[in-house]
Amino acid sequence: APKAFDPKILDYAVSIGKPLTIGELLTFSGDTATNNAFDGPVLIVTGEHDIPFCGGDCYQGVSNGSSIPAQAQQFFTNTTISSVVIPDSGHALNLEYSHPSTYQHVNDFFNGILAQR
């Protein structure tokens, strides 16, 4: 997201960038989730201003007006979904000033799973 990261980190990330994986490309269609019976917990984390996944507004960024986390519910029918939209951030959450919040949400999710075992 604009002003949500140090421009030097973006220059560095672009300089070492690699091609996308097939798995990452499949997330755009939801095919992977629809065609499996995964029943473990799912966490969806996205930046508020993620352009590739929701056109810059992840609260209302898909064509039918529902949020990205709400849209994902249709693909993960055999499980419980937790979701978080990280405020004032974009697509590359690892590069954003908000990365501590992102990692905290992910770690809390995993710690919650471990606590249930």
Steps between C-alpha positions, in 0.01 A plus 500: 500500500631850434709637786460168687852378424853627449552545122851356536355166611278488191799566274687218671205259482458567128872445442488150654148406384429155361218362283164419658419145604209310351347483848499877529334538162230250597398715796343742254246242387424322826533171311737345749266553793187399310641172380619358831352388827738693722349523848776665701484859618564774242635849555464762229720806535486784251595865493226761500626646170604175325461575129551152343246326721239770556565805288635713783216465754494161670195592704289544184736404221336220305249529221194409706592743778589241765837502673781262409465307828124467446557391141737224617227338708353345185824316423567358846176324579644225721681717750502804722649818356664777695588815315669831552539804278813690601422874504708746297686229311509356150591175327857437613430471872857391581632832372253729675551697819201302630691169481514460881119498509485254211742260668321535833171391341666203331683394817183535708318278249766227520526528878122456523521181294784365714310580820208286383719191454 
